[in-house]
Short mmCIF file of C-alpha atoms and ligand atoms in Angstrom, two decimals:
data_model
loop_
_atom_site.label_atom_id
_atom_site.label_comp_id
_atom_site.label_asym_id
_atom_site.label_seq_id
_atom_site.Cartn_x
_atom_site.Cartn_y
_atom_site.Cartn_z
CA MET Y 7 0.00 0.00 0.00
CA ALA Y 8 1.40 3.39 -0.99
CA ARG Y 9 2.01 5.88 1.79
CA ILE Y 10 1.63 9.41 0.43
CA VAL Y 11 1.90 12.93 1.82
CA GLN Y 12 -0.15 15.51 -0.07
CA LYS Y 13 0.13 19.25 0.53
CA TYR Y 14 -2.37 21.88 -0.54
CA GLY Y 15 -1.30 25.53 -0.50
CA GLY Y 16 -3.24 28.67 0.43
CA THR Y 17 -4.88 29.35 -2.93
CA SER Y 18 -5.96 25.71 -3.21
CA VAL Y 19 -7.89 25.96 0.09
CA GLY Y 20 -8.89 29.62 -0.30
CA SER Y 21 -12.68 29.11 0.00
CA VAL Y 22 -15.20 26.54 1.18
CA GLU Y 23 -15.66 25.40 -2.45
CA LYS Y 24 -11.93 24.89 -2.81
CA ILE Y 25 -11.76 22.96 0.46
CA GLU Y 26 -14.57 20.74 -0.86
CA ASN Y 27 -12.53 20.23 -4.04
CA VAL Y 28 -9.51 19.18 -1.95
CA ALA Y 29 -11.75 16.85 0.08
CA ASP Y 30 -12.91 15.21 -3.18
CA ARG Y 31 -9.33 14.68 -4.28
CA VAL Y 32 -8.26 13.29 -0.91
CA THR Y 33 -11.30 11.00 -0.85
CA ARG Y 34 -10.36 9.59 -4.28
CA ALA Y 35 -6.79 8.93 -3.13
CA ALA Y 36 -8.02 7.28 0.07
CA GLU Y 37 -10.51 5.13 -1.87
CA ALA Y 38 -7.68 4.09 -4.19
CA GLY Y 39 -6.11 2.50 -1.10
CA SER Y 40 -3.31 4.90 -0.19
CA GLU Y 41 -2.28 5.75 3.35
CA LEU Y 42 -2.53 9.53 3.45
CA ILE Y 43 -1.22 12.49 5.34
CA VAL Y 44 -2.62 15.78 4.07
CA VAL Y 45 -0.79 18.98 4.97
CA VAL Y 46 -2.63 22.25 4.43
CA SER Y 47 -1.83 25.97 4.51
CA ALA Y 48 -3.96 28.80 5.82
CA MET Y 49 -6.89 29.78 3.59
CA GLY Y 50 -6.01 32.21 0.79
CA LYS Y 51 -4.33 35.34 2.08
CA SER Y 52 -5.32 34.77 5.69
CA THR Y 53 -1.71 34.68 6.96
CA ASP Y 54 -1.18 38.15 5.46
CA GLN Y 55 -4.38 39.32 7.14
CA LEU Y 56 -3.17 38.01 10.50
CA VAL Y 57 0.14 39.85 10.01
CA GLY Y 58 -1.91 42.98 9.26
CA LEU Y 59 -3.88 42.61 12.50
CA ALA Y 60 -0.69 42.35 14.53
CA ASN Y 61 0.73 45.44 12.82
CA ASP Y 62 -2.45 47.34 13.67
CA ILE Y 63 -1.64 46.73 17.33
CA THR Y 64 2.11 47.31 17.33
CA GLU Y 65 5.02 47.97 14.98
CA HIS Y 66 7.16 45.44 16.85
CA PRO Y 67 5.01 42.46 17.83
CA SER Y 68 6.55 39.86 20.13
CA LYS Y 69 7.88 37.04 17.97
CA ARG Y 70 6.42 34.40 20.24
CA GLU Y 71 2.95 35.95 20.09
CA MET Y 72 3.28 36.40 16.33
CA ASP Y 73 3.81 32.65 15.98
CA MET Y 74 0.86 32.00 18.26
CA LEU Y 75 -1.26 34.21 15.99
CA LEU Y 76 -0.04 32.96 12.60
CA SER Y 77 -0.38 29.30 13.55
CA THR Y 78 -4.14 29.79 13.87
CA GLY Y 79 -4.50 30.24 10.09
CA GLU Y 80 -3.58 26.63 9.36
CA GLN Y 81 -5.77 25.38 12.21
CA VAL Y 82 -8.84 26.82 10.52
CA THR Y 83 -8.07 24.81 7.39
CA ILE Y 84 -7.31 21.47 9.09
CA SER Y 85 -10.58 21.46 10.95
CA LEU Y 86 -12.69 22.49 7.94
CA LEU Y 87 -11.02 19.98 5.62
CA THR Y 88 -11.43 17.22 8.20
CA MET Y 89 -15.14 18.05 8.54
CA ALA Y 90 -15.47 17.88 4.74
CA LEU Y 91 -13.75 14.47 4.73
CA LEU Y 92 -15.89 13.12 7.56
CA LYS Y 93 -18.97 14.28 5.63
CA ARG Y 94 -17.77 12.07 2.77
CA GLY Y 95 -17.40 9.08 5.05
CA VAL Y 96 -13.60 9.25 5.13
CA GLU Y 97 -12.14 8.52 8.56
CA ALA Y 98 -10.04 11.62 9.04
CA VAL Y 99 -8.52 13.37 12.02
CA SER Y 100 -6.79 16.76 12.27
CA TYR Y 101 -3.56 17.60 14.09
CA THR Y 102 -1.68 20.81 14.80
CA GLY Y 103 2.06 20.71 14.14
CA GLY Y 104 2.76 20.04 17.81
CA GLN Y 105 0.18 17.24 17.99
CA ALA Y 106 1.79 15.72 14.91
CA GLY Y 107 5.06 15.52 16.85
CA ILE Y 108 6.94 18.29 15.02
CA LEU Y 109 9.62 19.62 17.36
CA THR Y 110 11.50 22.75 16.30
CA GLU Y 111 14.29 25.00 17.47
CA ALA Y 112 13.19 27.96 19.57
CA THR Y 113 13.69 30.54 16.80
CA HIS Y 114 10.31 32.19 16.47
CA GLY Y 115 9.26 33.20 12.96
CA ASN Y 116 11.75 31.05 11.12
CA ALA Y 117 12.20 27.88 13.16
CA ARG Y 118 13.99 24.82 11.85
CA ILE Y 119 12.53 21.37 12.44
CA LYS Y 120 14.75 19.48 14.89
CA GLU Y 121 12.93 16.21 15.16
CA ILE Y 122 9.63 14.55 14.40
CA ASP Y 123 8.13 12.04 16.80
CA SER Y 124 6.09 10.16 14.24
CA GLU Y 125 4.71 7.43 16.49
CA ARG Y 126 1.21 8.87 16.77
CA LEU Y 127 1.05 9.50 13.03
CA THR Y 128 2.20 6.04 12.03
CA ASN Y 129 -0.18 4.38 14.50
CA GLN Y 130 -3.09 6.36 13.11
CA LEU Y 131 -2.08 5.68 9.51
CA GLU Y 132 -1.91 1.99 10.26
CA ALA Y 133 -5.37 2.25 11.84
CA GLY Y 134 -6.64 3.46 8.47
CA LYS Y 135 -7.06 7.15 9.31
CA VAL Y 136 -6.44 10.02 6.91
CA LEU Y 137 -4.33 12.52 8.86
CA VAL Y 138 -4.83 16.22 8.21
CA VAL Y 139 -1.88 18.19 9.58
CA ALA Y 140 -1.42 21.97 9.92
CA GLY Y 141 1.52 23.14 7.83
CA PHE Y 142 4.07 25.82 8.73
CA GLN Y 143 4.17 25.12 12.49
CA GLY Y 144 5.74 23.12 15.26
CA VAL Y 145 6.48 23.38 18.97
CA THR Y 146 9.64 23.95 20.96
CA GLU Y 147 10.79 21.62 23.70
CA ASP Y 148 9.06 23.85 26.26
CA GLY Y 149 5.78 23.76 24.34
CA SER Y 150 5.79 27.19 22.65
CA ILE Y 151 4.30 27.27 19.16
CA THR Y 152 6.75 28.20 16.39
CA THR Y 153 6.37 28.83 12.65
CA LEU Y 154 8.76 27.74 9.93
CA GLY Y 155 8.98 30.93 7.84
CA ARG Y 156 6.63 32.12 5.09
CA GLY Y 157 5.84 29.34 2.65
CA GLY Y 158 6.87 26.77 5.28
CA SER Y 159 3.97 24.34 4.78
CA ASP Y 160 5.96 22.73 1.96
CA THR Y 161 8.64 21.94 4.53
CA THR Y 162 6.11 20.40 6.92
CA ALA Y 163 4.94 18.11 4.13
CA VAL Y 164 8.38 16.93 3.05
CA ALA Y 165 9.62 16.55 6.62
CA LEU Y 166 6.59 14.42 7.51
CA ALA Y 167 7.11 12.36 4.37
CA ALA Y 168 10.69 11.68 5.47
CA ALA Y 169 9.62 10.91 9.05
CA VAL Y 170 6.94 8.35 8.16
CA GLY Y 171 8.92 6.87 5.26
CA ALA Y 172 6.33 7.94 2.67
CA ASP Y 173 6.69 6.70 -0.88
CA ARG Y 174 6.36 10.26 -2.17
CA CYS Y 175 5.36 13.79 -1.31
CA GLU Y 176 2.94 15.59 -3.62
CA ILE Y 177 2.76 19.40 -3.48
CA TYR Y 178 -0.50 20.67 -4.99
CA THR Y 179 -0.63 24.34 -5.84
CA ASP Y 180 -2.05 26.94 -8.25
CA VAL Y 181 0.33 26.16 -11.14
CA THR Y 182 0.68 22.83 -12.95
CA GLY Y 183 4.30 22.25 -11.94
CA VAL Y 184 7.72 23.86 -11.81
CA PHE Y 185 8.21 26.04 -14.87
CA THR Y 186 11.36 27.34 -16.54
CA THR Y 187 10.49 30.58 -14.77
CA ASP Y 188 7.49 32.07 -12.96
CA PRO Y 189 4.59 31.63 -15.43
CA ARG Y 190 2.78 34.58 -13.85
CA TYR Y 191 5.45 36.94 -15.17
CA VAL Y 192 6.66 35.26 -18.33
CA LYS Y 193 4.10 34.00 -20.85
CA LYS Y 194 6.62 31.78 -22.62
CA ALA Y 195 7.52 29.88 -19.43
CA ARG Y 196 7.35 26.12 -20.00
CA LYS Y 197 6.49 23.40 -17.50
CA LEU Y 198 9.42 21.12 -16.79
CA GLN Y 199 8.99 17.37 -16.60
CA ALA Y 200 11.75 17.09 -14.03
CA VAL Y 201 14.26 19.16 -12.06
CA SER Y 202 17.13 17.93 -9.90
CA TYR Y 203 17.15 18.57 -6.14
CA ASP Y 204 20.22 20.79 -6.54
CA GLU Y 205 18.72 22.87 -9.33
CA MET Y 206 15.44 23.23 -7.46
CA LEU Y 207 17.27 24.22 -4.28
CA GLU Y 208 19.12 26.99 -6.15
CA MET Y 209 15.92 28.15 -7.85
CA ALA Y 210 14.02 28.20 -4.54
CA ASN Y 211 16.83 30.04 -2.75
CA LEU Y 212 17.07 32.54 -5.59
CA GLY Y 213 13.40 33.50 -5.46
CA ALA Y 214 11.30 30.83 -7.20
CA GLY Y 215 8.51 30.81 -4.59
CA VAL Y 216 6.90 27.62 -5.87
CA LEU Y 217 8.73 25.59 -3.19
CA HIS Y 218 10.12 26.54 0.21
CA PRO Y 219 13.93 26.05 0.06
CA ARG Y 220 14.01 23.95 3.24
CA ALA Y 221 11.45 21.58 1.76
CA VAL Y 222 13.84 20.88 -1.10
CA GLU Y 223 16.72 20.50 1.35
CA PHE Y 224 14.74 17.87 3.30
CA ALA Y 225 13.75 16.07 0.11
CA LYS Y 226 17.38 15.92 -1.00
CA ASN Y 227 18.77 14.84 2.36
CA TYR Y 228 16.18 12.12 2.92
CA GLU Y 229 15.74 11.21 -0.75
CA VAL Y 230 12.01 11.91 -0.71
CA PRO Y 231 10.55 11.76 -4.22
CA LEU Y 232 8.85 15.13 -4.61
CA MET Y 233 6.23 16.18 -7.11
CA VAL Y 234 4.65 19.57 -7.82
CA ALA Y 235 1.27 19.63 -9.58
CA SER Y 236 -1.99 21.55 -9.82
CA SER Y 237 -4.75 21.14 -7.25
CA MET Y 238 -7.35 22.06 -9.90
CA VAL Y 239 -6.23 20.67 -13.25
CA GLU Y 240 -5.60 16.97 -13.88
CA GLU Y 241 -2.20 17.24 -15.55
CA THR Y 242 1.15 15.55 -14.94
CA GLY Y 243 3.27 17.77 -12.74
CA THR Y 244 7.04 18.11 -12.26
CA MET Y 245 9.23 15.56 -10.49
CA ILE Y 246 12.07 16.79 -8.33
CA GLU Y 247 14.65 14.05 -8.04
CA GLU Y 248 18.33 13.27 -7.59
CA GLU Y 249 19.19 12.92 -11.24
CA VAL Y 250 17.17 14.21 -14.12
CA THR Y 251 17.02 11.84 -17.06
CA VAL Y 252 14.92 13.99 -19.39
CA GLU Y 253 16.46 16.99 -21.13
CA LYS Y 254 19.71 15.81 -19.59
CA ASN Y 255 21.90 18.17 -21.54
CA LEU Y 256 20.05 21.35 -20.73
CA ILE Y 257 22.67 23.88 -19.70
CA VAL Y 258 20.17 26.26 -18.15
CA ARG Y 259 17.02 24.68 -16.73
CA GLY Y 260 15.36 27.69 -15.18
CA ILE Y 261 15.46 31.36 -14.31
CA ALA Y 262 14.68 32.65 -10.84
CA PHE Y 263 14.32 36.25 -9.80
CA GLU Y 264 13.59 38.42 -6.81
CA ASN Y 265 13.22 42.13 -6.20
CA ASP Y 266 13.80 44.21 -3.09
CA VAL Y 267 17.55 44.03 -3.51
CA THR Y 268 19.68 46.95 -2.26
CA LYS Y 269 23.34 47.52 -3.03
CA VAL Y 270 25.43 49.14 -0.30
CA THR Y 271 28.90 50.54 -0.98
CA VAL Y 272 31.40 51.33 1.74
CA ALA Y 273 33.94 53.53 0.02
CA GLY Y 274 37.49 54.47 0.98
CA LEU Y 275 38.19 51.65 3.42
CA PRO Y 276 41.83 51.00 4.38
CA ASN Y 277 43.41 48.32 2.20
CA ARG Y 278 44.30 46.14 5.17
CA MET Y 279 43.98 42.51 6.17
CA ASP Y 280 41.51 43.27 8.98
CA THR Y 281 39.08 45.39 6.93
CA LEU Y 282 36.89 42.59 5.55
CA PRO Y 283 36.58 40.60 8.80
CA LYS Y 284 35.81 43.76 10.80
CA LEU Y 285 33.18 45.01 8.36
CA PHE Y 286 31.35 41.72 8.05
CA SER Y 287 31.45 40.84 11.71
CA ILE Y 288 29.81 44.20 12.50
CA LEU Y 289 27.12 43.41 9.93
CA SER Y 290 26.54 39.88 11.17
CA SER Y 291 26.43 40.85 14.84
CA ASN Y 292 23.68 43.29 13.87
CA GLY Y 293 21.75 40.50 12.17
CA VAL Y 294 22.34 41.79 8.62
CA ASN Y 295 22.32 39.05 6.02
CA VAL Y 296 24.66 39.82 3.13
CA ASP Y 297 24.39 38.21 -0.29
CA ILE Y 298 26.79 39.27 -3.09
CA ILE Y 299 30.10 40.89 -2.09
CA ILE Y 300 32.46 42.82 -4.37
CA GLN Y 301 35.85 44.22 -3.31
CA ASN Y 302 37.63 46.70 -5.47
CA GLN Y 303 41.06 48.24 -4.77
CA TYR Y 304 41.31 51.65 -6.40
CA ASP Y 305 44.70 52.82 -5.10
CA GLU Y 306 47.47 51.29 -3.06
CA ASP Y 307 45.91 52.18 0.29
CA HIS Y 308 42.17 52.01 -0.30
CA VAL Y 309 39.39 49.64 -1.25
CA ASN Y 310 35.67 49.99 -1.89
CA ILE Y 311 33.45 47.16 -0.75
CA SER Y 312 29.96 46.72 -2.14
CA PHE Y 313 27.48 44.15 -0.99
CA SER Y 314 23.81 43.40 -1.53
CA ILE Y 315 21.14 43.06 1.14
CA THR Y 316 17.36 42.89 1.17
CA GLN Y 317 15.60 46.23 1.19
CA CYS Y 318 14.18 45.64 4.67
CA SER Y 319 17.60 45.46 6.32
CA LEU Y 320 18.81 48.78 4.87
CA LYS Y 321 17.94 50.90 7.91
CA GLU Y 322 19.82 48.58 10.26
CA THR Y 323 22.79 48.31 7.90
CA VAL Y 324 23.23 52.05 7.54
CA ALA Y 325 22.80 52.60 11.27
CA CYS Y 326 25.38 50.03 12.35
CA LEU Y 327 27.95 51.11 9.75
CA GLU Y 328 27.57 54.81 10.54
CA GLN Y 329 28.06 53.98 14.18
CA ALA Y 330 31.24 52.07 13.37
CA LYS Y 331 32.60 54.70 10.97
CA ASN Y 332 35.66 55.54 13.11
CA GLU Y 333 36.46 51.92 13.82
CA LEU Y 334 36.18 50.95 10.15
CA GLU Y 335 37.89 54.15 8.91
CA PHE Y 336 35.81 54.48 5.75
CA GLU Y 337 35.17 57.71 3.85
CA HIS Y 338 31.66 57.38 2.41
CA LEU Y 339 28.67 55.12 2.62
CA TYR Y 340 26.10 55.02 -0.13
CA HIS Y 341 23.38 52.72 -1.36
CA GLU Y 342 21.21 52.00 -4.36
CA GLU Y 343 17.66 50.73 -3.84
CA ASP Y 344 15.03 49.20 -6.15
CA LEU Y 345 17.27 46.55 -7.62
CA ALA Y 346 16.52 42.93 -8.51
CA LYS Y 347 18.48 39.72 -8.85
CA VAL Y 348 17.97 37.57 -11.92
CA SER Y 349 19.60 34.13 -11.87
CA ILE Y 350 20.03 31.41 -14.45
CA VAL Y 351 20.21 27.91 -12.96
CA GLY Y 352 21.24 24.58 -14.45
CA SER Y 353 23.55 21.73 -13.53
CA GLY Y 354 24.82 21.53 -17.12
CA MET Y 355 26.71 24.79 -16.54
CA ILE Y 356 29.57 23.08 -14.73
CA SER Y 357 30.92 21.61 -17.93
CA ASN Y 358 29.95 24.43 -20.28
CA PRO Y 359 32.12 27.53 -20.37
CA GLY Y 360 30.58 30.60 -21.95
CA VAL Y 361 27.24 30.52 -20.14
CA ALA Y 362 27.97 33.75 -18.27
CA ALA Y 363 29.20 35.34 -21.51
CA THR Y 364 25.92 34.47 -23.26
CA MET Y 365 23.99 35.89 -20.33
CA PHE Y 366 25.94 39.17 -20.25
CA GLU Y 367 25.78 39.60 -24.04
CA ALA Y 368 22.03 39.05 -24.11
CA LEU Y 369 21.45 41.59 -21.33
CA ALA Y 370 23.84 44.14 -22.88
CA LYS Y 371 22.21 43.79 -26.29
CA ASN Y 372 18.95 44.80 -24.65
CA GLU Y 373 20.56 47.67 -22.77
CA ILE Y 374 20.08 46.06 -19.39
CA PHE Y 375 22.89 47.25 -17.16
CA ILE Y 376 24.41 44.71 -14.76
CA LYS Y 377 25.36 46.13 -11.38
CA MET Y 378 26.67 43.03 -9.59
CA VAL Y 379 27.37 39.42 -10.49
CA SER Y 380 27.80 36.22 -8.53
CA THR Y 381 28.30 32.66 -9.69
CA SER Y 382 28.34 29.12 -8.37
CA GLU Y 383 28.81 25.82 -10.16
CA ILE Y 384 25.18 25.74 -11.20
CA LYS Y 385 24.03 29.36 -11.34
CA VAL Y 386 24.92 32.86 -12.49
CA SER Y 387 23.14 35.78 -10.84
CA ALA Y 388 23.05 39.35 -12.09
CA VAL Y 389 21.78 42.33 -10.14
CA VAL Y 390 19.88 44.75 -12.37
CA SER Y 391 17.47 47.62 -11.89
CA GLU Y 392 14.07 46.43 -10.66
CA ASP Y 393 12.47 48.12 -13.68
CA ASP Y 394 14.48 45.82 -15.95
CA MET Y 395 13.75 42.63 -14.00
CA VAL Y 396 10.97 41.06 -16.05
CA MET Y 397 12.55 42.10 -19.35
CA ALA Y 398 15.86 40.56 -18.23
CA VAL Y 399 14.10 37.28 -17.47
CA GLU Y 400 12.37 37.29 -20.86
CA VAL Y 401 15.58 38.12 -22.70
CA LEU Y 402 17.44 35.29 -20.94
CA HIS Y 403 14.56 32.88 -21.47
CA ASP Y 404 14.92 33.55 -25.20
CA ALA Y 405 18.73 33.56 -25.19
CA PHE Y 406 18.85 30.08 -23.66
CA LYS Y 407 15.85 28.88 -25.71
CA LEU Y 408 14.02 27.73 -22.61
CA ASP Y 409 10.64 27.71 -24.33
CA GLU Y 410 11.80 24.96 -26.67
CA VAL Y 411 11.49 21.33 -25.63
CA HIS Y 412 14.91 19.76 -25.90
CA GLU Y 413 15.16 17.12 -28.62
CA GLU Y 414 15.91 14.33 -26.20
CA GLN Y 415 12.70 15.03 -24.35
CA ALA Y 416 10.73 15.33 -27.61
CA ALA Y 417 11.88 11.83 -28.50
CA GLN Y 418 10.71 10.56 -25.11
CA LEU Y 419 7.35 12.22 -25.40
CA VAL Y 420 6.51 10.58 -28.75
P1 ADP H 1 0.98 27.75 -2.48
O1 ADP H 1 0.04 28.71 -1.83
O2 ADP H 1 0.27 26.60 -3.14
O3 ADP H 1 2.10 27.30 -1.59
P2 ADP H 1 2.76 29.61 -3.77
O4 ADP H 1 2.18 30.92 -4.14
O5 ADP H 1 3.62 29.55 -2.57
O6 ADP H 1 1.59 28.54 -3.71
O7 ADP H 1 3.62 29.01 -5.01
C1 ADP H 1 3.07 28.96 -6.29
C2 ADP H 1 3.51 30.17 -7.08
O8 ADP H 1 4.91 30.12 -7.32
C3 ADP H 1 2.93 30.25 -8.48
O9 ADP H 1 1.67 30.85 -8.49
C4 ADP H 1 3.98 31.07 -9.23
O10 ADP H 1 3.60 32.41 -9.36
C5 ADP H 1 5.21 31.02 -8.35
N1 ADP H 1 6.44 30.59 -9.05
C6 ADP H 1 7.64 31.21 -8.97
N2 ADP H 1 8.55 30.59 -9.72
C7 ADP H 1 7.93 29.54 -10.32
C8 ADP H 1 8.36 28.51 -11.20
N3 ADP H 1 9.62 28.44 -11.65
N4 ADP H 1 7.45 27.59 -11.59
C9 ADP H 1 6.18 27.63 -11.13
N5 ADP H 1 5.71 28.59 -10.30
C10 ADP H 1 6.57 29.52 -9.87
N1 LIG H 2 0.42 30.13 5.58
C1 LIG H 2 1.85 30.33 5.54
C2 LIG H 2 2.22 31.47 4.61
O1 LIG H 2 1.32 32.09 4.03
C3 LIG H 2 2.59 29.06 5.20
C4 LIG H 2 2.36 28.51 3.80
O2 LIG H 2 1.39 28.87 3.15
O3 LIG H 2 3.15 27.67 3.39
O4 LIG H 2 3.37 31.77 4.48
MG1 MG H 3 3.96 28.11 -1.08
#
């Protein structure tokens, strides 16, 4: 008997009608004889609404109370879906994250799962129950409710799949799979048959919101076969797996992008061994997360250091650097807001020189100015103006012919 974890995201459970649709789908899977855990998100935009309520009360809500508040969104869905299943004669039972045995670290707002005590779940599965579990939440050792970071229900699903030894984890959402890029922005985006764990992890980390990065990390570490498909349309989705056998030779498999990038430049720093460690330890001790870093020596004694951060950490960054101006001995501090990062991702890049050149040429030809660059074995990222973001993605989608099905795959599809 197959043991399956299914996850339905916010849009897929956004109304009573949609919850009834999910209940129909779960009922069919249960009647087909599968053992099922169903993980659900909060209905529609209700997490955003809860955040709004907290912000109406205070600008700086307590992180513990914020988790207490946000976790209620998913609890609404588990109870309603379970009622809909019971109405259909399916023996279902709902659990919060804590009741499902999900133990997390005590970092409120972005907790990592430490351990899952799956005994209750496996007993109930073996007793023939369909288990409906609240996504995005867990509890700390001392019983406080935590949340796993926005989009974290995917992680709940994959982590549970690993814990109960499920045969696969199916993520049902409002698109029919993982596309070459976000289909909401780029019309030519094409659904991929398969993506490797590593490629998907890069894409998710670089802004492709279709999967929570930690969900992909879990899937890779515990070798959970992962699928992304539509909760509305009956259509084969995308498999995320260790090694992709279709379109094997694709150099670039997808393009991810994110806005809200800010570039900060600390100019006129002393060209000394201790400059970099001092600068970045000040930033890290103030909780500033830095992404791309560029160092540039412009005379014998001085360097400029630029780095990128998210827009929301700008205030903190400027404040802590201004405060440390004498210690760091820099001359000027300036920043550029409203930037975006566009990244091409594909494991075929490792063995193909010239990928970055193609990317830069294509952007230059379309007069898109690149402000920063970073690379890894399987990605190249370029920081551009936010106004150019979507055009940059379209240009790169064309340059790497991502809308075309690779011949190998065409042969397989026949
Ligand atoms: P859910 O509420 O089901 O978790 P999300 O909104 O978190 O859904 O994720 C689905 C969304 O991810 C899609 O609507 C799409 O806009 C976005 N997305 C970003 N990149 C991609 C991609 N490469 N392929 C598919 N969808 C993507
Ligand atoms: N409800 C949470 C959010 O909106 C978690 C999720 O949907 O995955 O971020
Ligand atoms: Mg999501």
